[in-house]
mmCIF file of C-alpha atoms in Angstrom:
data_model
loop_
_atom_site.group_PDB
_atom_site.id
_atom_site.type_symbol
_atom_site.label_atom_id
_atom_site.label_comp_id
_atom_site.label_asym_id
_atom_site.label_seq_id
_atom_site.Cartn_x
_atom_site.Cartn_y
_atom_site.Cartn_z
ATOM 1 C CA MET A 1 -1.148 -28.881 16.311
ATOM 2 C CA SER A 2 1.050 -29.214 13.242
ATOM 3 C CA ASP A 3 2.607 -26.275 11.436
ATOM 4 C CA VAL A 4 0.300 -26.759 8.451
ATOM 5 C CA GLU A 5 -2.827 -26.894 10.650
ATOM 6 C CA ALA A 6 -1.825 -23.585 12.255
ATOM 7 C CA ILE A 7 -1.837 -21.850 8.864
ATOM 8 C CA PRO A 8 -5.182 -20.210 7.929
ATOM 9 C CA GLU A 9 -7.020 -21.830 5.042
ATOM 10 C CA VAL A 10 -6.451 -19.884 1.840
ATOM 11 C CA HIS A 11 -9.474 -18.190 0.320
ATOM 12 C CA PRO A 12 -8.934 -15.859 -2.649
ATOM 13 C CA ALA A 13 -10.333 -12.340 -2.598
ATOM 14 C CA SER A 14 -13.470 -11.804 -4.631
ATOM 15 C CA THR A 15 -13.214 -10.317 -8.114
ATOM 16 C CA SER A 16 -15.625 -7.623 -6.920
ATOM 17 C CA THR A 17 -13.300 -6.268 -4.221
ATOM 18 C CA LEU A 18 -12.214 -2.656 -4.008
ATOM 19 C CA ALA A 19 -8.674 -3.730 -4.871
ATOM 20 C CA ALA A 20 -9.768 -5.599 -7.998
ATOM 21 C CA SER A 21 -11.727 -2.551 -9.147
ATOM 22 C CA GLY A 22 -8.514 -0.550 -8.938
ATOM 23 C CA ASN A 23 -7.313 -2.298 -12.074
ATOM 24 C CA ALA A 24 -10.107 -0.607 -13.991
ATOM 25 C CA LEU A 25 -8.195 2.647 -13.493
ATOM 26 C CA LEU A 26 -5.452 1.198 -15.692
ATOM 27 C CA SER A 27 -7.619 -0.560 -18.274
ATOM 28 C CA ASP A 28 -6.792 1.851 -21.108
ATOM 29 C CA GLU A 29 -3.211 2.668 -20.063
ATOM 30 C CA GLY A 30 -1.104 3.281 -23.165
ATOM 31 C CA SER A 31 -4.020 2.504 -25.472
ATOM 32 C CA SER A 32 -3.767 5.697 -27.513
ATOM 33 C CA ARG A 33 -0.931 7.960 -28.592
ATOM 34 C CA SER A 34 -3.015 11.032 -27.900
ATOM 35 C CA ALA A 35 -3.259 10.152 -24.220
ATOM 36 C CA ASP A 36 -0.643 8.075 -22.388
ATOM 37 C CA GLY A 37 1.394 7.542 -25.550
ATOM 38 C CA ALA A 38 2.176 11.219 -25.988
ATOM 39 C CA THR A 39 5.828 12.030 -26.678
ATOM 40 C CA ALA A 40 8.086 14.689 -25.228
ATOM 41 C CA ALA A 41 7.505 16.729 -28.367
ATOM 42 C CA ASP A 42 3.901 17.191 -27.333
ATOM 43 C CA GLY A 43 5.034 19.304 -24.381
ATOM 44 C CA ALA A 44 2.194 19.995 -21.976
ATOM 45 C CA ALA A 45 0.180 17.072 -23.331
ATOM 46 C CA ALA A 46 3.013 14.694 -22.498
ATOM 47 C CA ASP A 47 3.281 16.053 -18.961
ATOM 48 C CA THR A 48 -0.451 15.663 -18.480
ATOM 49 C CA ALA A 49 -0.291 12.068 -19.710
ATOM 50 C CA VAL A 50 2.586 11.204 -17.379
ATOM 51 C CA LYS A 51 0.829 12.803 -14.412
ATOM 52 C CA ARG A 52 -2.351 10.914 -15.219
ATOM 53 C CA THR A 53 -0.507 7.595 -15.396
ATOM 54 C CA LEU A 54 1.335 8.133 -12.104
ATOM 55 C CA HIS A 55 -1.833 9.295 -10.387
ATOM 56 C CA ARG A 56 -3.772 6.271 -11.571
ATOM 57 C CA TYR A 57 -1.137 3.874 -10.243
ATOM 58 C CA LEU A 58 -1.262 5.690 -6.910
ATOM 59 C CA GLN A 59 -5.051 5.312 -6.853
ATOM 60 C CA LYS A 60 -4.800 1.608 -7.718
ATOM 61 C CA HIS A 61 -2.437 0.886 -4.835
ATOM 62 C CA ARG A 62 -4.565 2.926 -2.433
ATOM 63 C CA ALA A 63 -7.517 0.719 -3.327
ATOM 64 C CA ALA A 64 -5.433 -2.442 -2.836
ATOM 65 C CA LEU A 65 -4.332 -1.307 0.615
ATOM 66 C CA LEU A 66 -7.788 -0.272 1.841
ATOM 67 C CA ALA A 67 -9.331 -3.488 0.543
ATOM 68 C CA LYS A 68 -7.244 -5.491 3.021
ATOM 69 C CA LEU A 69 -9.460 -4.131 5.806
ATOM 70 C CA ASP A 70 -12.626 -5.546 4.232
ATOM 71 C CA GLY A 71 -14.298 -8.035 6.553
ATOM 72 C CA LEU A 72 -11.916 -7.550 9.485
ATOM 73 C CA ALA A 73 -13.100 -6.878 13.035
ATOM 74 C CA GLU A 74 -11.374 -4.195 15.111
ATOM 75 C CA ARG A 75 -9.208 -6.775 16.905
ATOM 76 C CA GLN A 76 -8.084 -8.467 13.686
ATOM 77 C CA ALA A 77 -7.362 -5.175 11.932
ATOM 78 C CA ARG A 78 -5.058 -4.138 14.772
ATOM 79 C CA TRP A 79 -3.421 -7.505 15.425
ATOM 80 C CA PRO A 80 0.418 -7.368 15.084
ATOM 81 C CA VAL A 81 1.749 -10.369 13.144
ATOM 82 C CA THR A 82 5.447 -9.474 12.990
ATOM 83 C CA PRO A 83 8.074 -8.831 15.685
ATOM 84 C CA THR A 84 7.944 -5.128 14.759
ATOM 85 C CA GLY A 85 4.168 -4.993 15.222
ATOM 86 C CA THR A 86 3.022 -4.693 11.600
ATOM 87 C CA ASN A 87 -0.784 -4.661 11.398
ATOM 88 C CA VAL A 88 -3.254 -3.866 8.630
ATOM 89 C CA LEU A 89 -4.931 -0.866 10.255
ATOM 90 C CA GLY A 90 -1.570 0.628 11.178
ATOM 91 C CA LEU A 91 -0.418 0.348 7.567
ATOM 92 C CA VAL A 92 -3.515 2.209 6.374
ATOM 93 C CA LYS A 93 -2.989 4.903 9.018
ATOM 94 C CA HIS A 94 0.697 5.261 8.137
ATOM 95 C CA VAL A 95 0.064 5.635 4.410
ATOM 96 C CA ALA A 96 -2.716 8.137 5.068
ATOM 97 C CA GLY A 97 -0.384 10.250 7.173
ATOM 98 C CA VAL A 98 2.554 10.062 4.785
ATOM 99 C CA GLN A 99 0.270 10.926 1.881
ATOM 100 C CA ALA A 100 -1.103 13.950 3.742
ATOM 101 C CA ARG A 101 2.376 15.301 4.401
ATOM 102 C CA TYR A 102 3.942 14.682 0.992
ATOM 103 C CA PHE A 103 1.064 16.221 -0.949
ATOM 104 C CA GLY A 104 0.391 18.801 1.750
ATOM 105 C CA GLU A 105 3.154 20.684 3.528
ATOM 106 C CA VAL A 106 5.771 19.734 0.914
ATOM 107 C CA PHE A 107 3.940 21.978 -1.556
ATOM 108 C CA GLY A 108 2.766 24.606 0.921
ATOM 109 C CA ARG A 109 -0.726 23.089 1.054
ATOM 110 C CA PRO A 110 -0.965 21.619 4.584
ATOM 111 C CA LEU A 111 -3.926 19.394 5.345
ATOM 112 C CA PRO A 112 -6.416 21.353 7.501
ATOM 113 C CA ASP A 113 -6.991 20.131 11.056
ATOM 114 C CA GLN A 114 -4.072 17.735 11.066
ATOM 115 C CA PRO A 115 -4.067 15.127 13.851
ATOM 116 C CA ALA A 116 -1.349 15.542 16.486
ATOM 117 C CA TRP A 117 0.276 12.211 15.612
ATOM 118 C CA LEU A 118 0.972 13.246 12.030
ATOM 119 C CA GLU A 119 4.412 14.663 12.788
ATOM 120 C CA SER A 120 5.279 12.261 15.599
ATOM 121 C CA GLU A 121 8.529 10.323 15.301
ATOM 122 C CA GLY A 122 7.642 7.726 17.925
ATOM 123 C CA GLY A 123 5.703 5.362 15.678
ATOM 124 C CA GLU A 124 2.221 6.586 16.586
ATOM 125 C CA ASP A 125 1.305 6.468 12.896
ATOM 126 C CA MET A 126 1.854 2.693 12.763
ATOM 127 C CA TYR A 127 -1.098 1.674 14.926
ATOM 128 C CA ALA A 128 -4.566 2.857 15.843
ATOM 129 C CA SER A 129 -4.931 3.943 19.459
ATOM 130 C CA LEU A 130 -7.853 2.848 21.648
ATOM 131 C CA ASP A 131 -9.421 6.254 20.997
ATOM 132 C CA GLU A 132 -9.430 5.624 17.226
ATOM 133 C CA THR A 133 -11.803 3.247 15.482
ATOM 134 C CA MET A 134 -11.253 1.523 12.178
ATOM 135 C CA ALA A 135 -13.882 3.860 10.709
ATOM 136 C CA ASP A 136 -11.878 6.852 11.985
ATOM 137 C CA ILE A 137 -8.720 5.656 10.246
ATOM 138 C CA VAL A 138 -10.492 4.888 6.971
ATOM 139 C CA ALA A 139 -12.184 8.298 7.049
ATOM 140 C CA PHE A 140 -8.828 9.997 7.599
ATOM 141 C CA HIS A 141 -7.313 8.017 4.741
ATOM 142 C CA HIS A 142 -10.101 9.190 2.435
ATOM 143 C CA ARG A 143 -9.604 12.789 3.618
ATOM 144 C CA SER A 144 -5.863 12.686 3.029
ATOM 145 C CA ALA A 145 -6.392 11.067 -0.380
ATOM 146 C CA ALA A 146 -8.843 13.779 -1.410
ATOM 147 C CA HIS A 147 -6.374 16.455 -0.310
ATOM 148 C CA ALA A 148 -3.570 14.727 -2.206
ATOM 149 C CA ASP A 149 -5.715 14.444 -5.323
ATOM 150 C CA ALA A 150 -6.497 18.169 -5.149
ATOM 151 C CA THR A 151 -2.773 18.958 -4.999
ATOM 152 C CA ILE A 152 -2.040 16.645 -7.931
ATOM 153 C CA GLU A 153 -4.846 18.218 -9.945
ATOM 154 C CA ALA A 154 -3.780 21.788 -9.145
ATOM 155 C CA LEU A 155 -0.041 21.536 -9.832
ATOM 156 C CA ASP A 156 2.110 20.774 -12.855
ATOM 157 C CA LEU A 157 4.615 17.922 -12.722
ATOM 158 C CA SER A 158 7.419 20.475 -12.531
ATOM 159 C CA ALA A 159 5.905 22.262 -9.515
ATOM 160 C CA ALA A 160 8.586 22.723 -6.850
ATOM 161 C CA GLY A 161 8.313 21.566 -3.273
ATOM 162 C CA THR A 162 10.500 21.011 -0.223
ATOM 163 C CA VAL A 163 10.613 17.911 1.989
ATOM 164 C CA PRO A 164 11.861 19.301 5.333
ATOM 165 C CA TRP A 165 12.409 15.842 6.880
ATOM 166 C CA TRP A 166 14.760 14.709 4.096
ATOM 167 C CA PRO A 167 18.540 15.264 4.431
ATOM 168 C CA GLU A 168 19.902 18.659 3.496
ATOM 169 C CA GLY A 169 20.883 18.786 -0.137
ATOM 170 C CA HIS A 170 18.059 16.416 -1.097
ATOM 171 C CA ARG A 171 15.017 18.349 0.063
ATOM 172 C CA ASP A 172 14.132 20.151 -3.166
ATOM 173 C CA VAL A 173 11.650 18.064 -5.145
ATOM 174 C CA THR A 174 9.034 18.281 -7.871
ATOM 175 C CA LEU A 175 5.484 16.954 -7.975
ATOM 176 C CA HIS A 176 6.758 14.376 -10.473
ATOM 177 C CA ARG A 177 9.220 12.960 -7.956
ATOM 178 C CA ILE A 178 6.670 12.908 -5.124
ATOM 179 C CA LEU A 179 4.114 11.116 -7.298
ATOM 180 C CA VAL A 180 6.679 8.421 -8.061
ATOM 181 C CA HIS A 181 7.716 8.273 -4.401
ATOM 182 C CA MET A 182 4.150 7.921 -3.102
ATOM 183 C CA ALA A 183 3.076 5.368 -5.715
ATOM 184 C CA TYR A 184 6.083 3.285 -4.633
ATOM 185 C CA GLU A 185 5.446 3.885 -0.927
ATOM 186 C CA THR A 186 1.785 2.924 -1.194
ATOM 187 C CA ALA A 187 2.490 -0.187 -3.273
ATOM 188 C CA ARG A 188 5.151 -1.299 -0.783
ATOM 189 C CA HIS A 189 2.783 -1.062 2.163
ATOM 190 C CA ALA A 190 -0.075 -2.625 0.204
ATOM 191 C CA GLY A 191 2.254 -5.601 -0.248
ATOM 192 C CA HIS A 192 2.876 -5.683 3.497
ATOM 193 C CA ALA A 193 -0.887 -5.689 4.045
ATOM 194 C CA ASP A 194 -1.251 -8.617 1.617
ATOM 195 C CA ILE A 195 0.996 -10.762 3.782
ATOM 196 C CA VAL A 196 -0.466 -9.607 7.111
ATOM 197 C CA ARG A 197 -4.025 -10.311 5.951
ATOM 198 C CA GLU A 198 -3.100 -13.754 4.669
ATOM 199 C CA MET A 199 -1.518 -14.550 8.035
ATOM 200 C CA LEU A 200 -4.660 -13.374 9.858
ATOM 201 C CA ASP A 201 -7.388 -15.304 8.067
ATOM 202 C CA GLY A 202 -6.042 -16.712 4.803
ATOM 203 C CA LEU A 203 -7.497 -14.049 2.492
ATOM 204 C CA ALA A 204 -5.096 -13.875 -0.442
ATOM 205 C CA GLY A 205 -4.770 -11.803 -3.602
ATOM 206 C CA ASP A 206 -6.757 -8.830 -4.814
ATOM 207 C CA GLY A 207 -9.343 -10.601 -6.942
ATOM 208 C CA ASP A 208 -7.531 -9.352 -10.039
ATOM 209 C CA GLY A 209 -6.599 -12.742 -11.483
ATOM 210 C CA ASN A 210 -2.964 -12.678 -10.357
ATOM 211 C CA LEU A 211 -3.379 -15.411 -7.737
ATOM 212 C CA ALA A 212 -3.109 -19.010 -8.950
ATOM 213 C CA ASP A 213 -6.461 -20.785 -9.129
ATOM 214 C CA LYS A 214 -6.087 -23.492 -6.456
ATOM 215 C CA SER A 215 -8.502 -25.070 -4.005
ATOM 216 C CA PRO A 216 -7.781 -24.786 -0.264
ATOM 217 C CA GLU A 217 -6.538 -28.394 -0.346
ATOM 218 C CA GLU A 218 -4.255 -27.624 -3.279
ATOM 219 C CA TRP A 219 -2.804 -24.660 -1.397
ATOM 220 C CA VAL A 220 -2.030 -26.941 1.568
ATOM 221 C CA ARG A 221 -0.220 -29.377 -0.713
ATOM 222 C CA TRP A 222 1.554 -26.483 -2.436
ATOM 223 C CA ARG A 223 2.874 -25.184 0.877
ATOM 224 C CA GLU A 224 3.878 -28.677 1.988
ATOM 225 C CA GLN A 225 5.882 -29.009 -1.241
ATOM 226 C CA LEU A 226 7.699 -25.750 -0.514
ATOM 227 C CA VAL A 227 8.386 -26.830 3.071
ATOM 228 C CA ASP A 228 9.851 -30.082 1.755
ATOM 229 C CA ILE A 229 12.083 -28.239 -0.704
ATOM 230 C CA ALA A 230 13.282 -25.897 2.049
ATOM 231 C CA GLU A 231 14.036 -28.784 4.410
ATOM 232 C CA ARG A 232 15.928 -30.747 1.753
ATOM 233 C CA ALA A 233 17.902 -27.666 0.720
ATOM 234 C CA GLY A 234 18.837 -27.165 4.372
ATOM 235 C CA LEU A 235 20.093 -30.749 4.632
ATOM 236 C CA ARG A 236 22.164 -30.214 1.488
ATOM 237 C CA ASP A 237 23.820 -27.232 3.183
ATOM 238 C CA LEU A 238 24.685 -29.430 6.162
ATOM 239 C CA ASP A 239 26.330 -31.989 3.865
ATOM 240 C CA ALA A 240 28.427 -29.342 2.099
#
């Protein structure tokens, strides 16, 4: 079997996916000065606008991550595609756990009935055990998201918190910083899930229009072109 034949056939995600719907959260971002365009002079209104923007980006990336489980069987969702074992369900579990801790204990609002693995340092948050189903992990993600949203709603951006697992001297944080941190963290892992899912069955993109409009055959030719460029660049290095 050739290298190209071993690659799953590309099929773009539907425009009706959960991930694509996440863009609707941002559809009016910056559209009015009274909302996201508020200035520092507006005081509390500006803080509210900033919090709303950060929260909406967090929600968008949550949707993108969860959508990568759509249509996967338990075996596929758990299948490790990298040497370090990265798998879609493990990414969802990890983000759910991190989210629960950063918007929970950091601000003195621990998630009730926390699972034992939540504070483990042995990597148990990066995969689903045999005792956990995909539905269990998704349900926990929703529960941690709801708890996080309640914290975000209840606190001001300047609300103080402490991250006990960060190095001393860097543990004091604000809700503003944690919102930025978690939006980044979630987007990073959603990107990992993009690649893992594409390697599993060829599903690519979020259905949001950001993936080039190519047929499966065109994607094969596209990849072959990139392979050719890589090979020729490698030969050029050998001649140098």
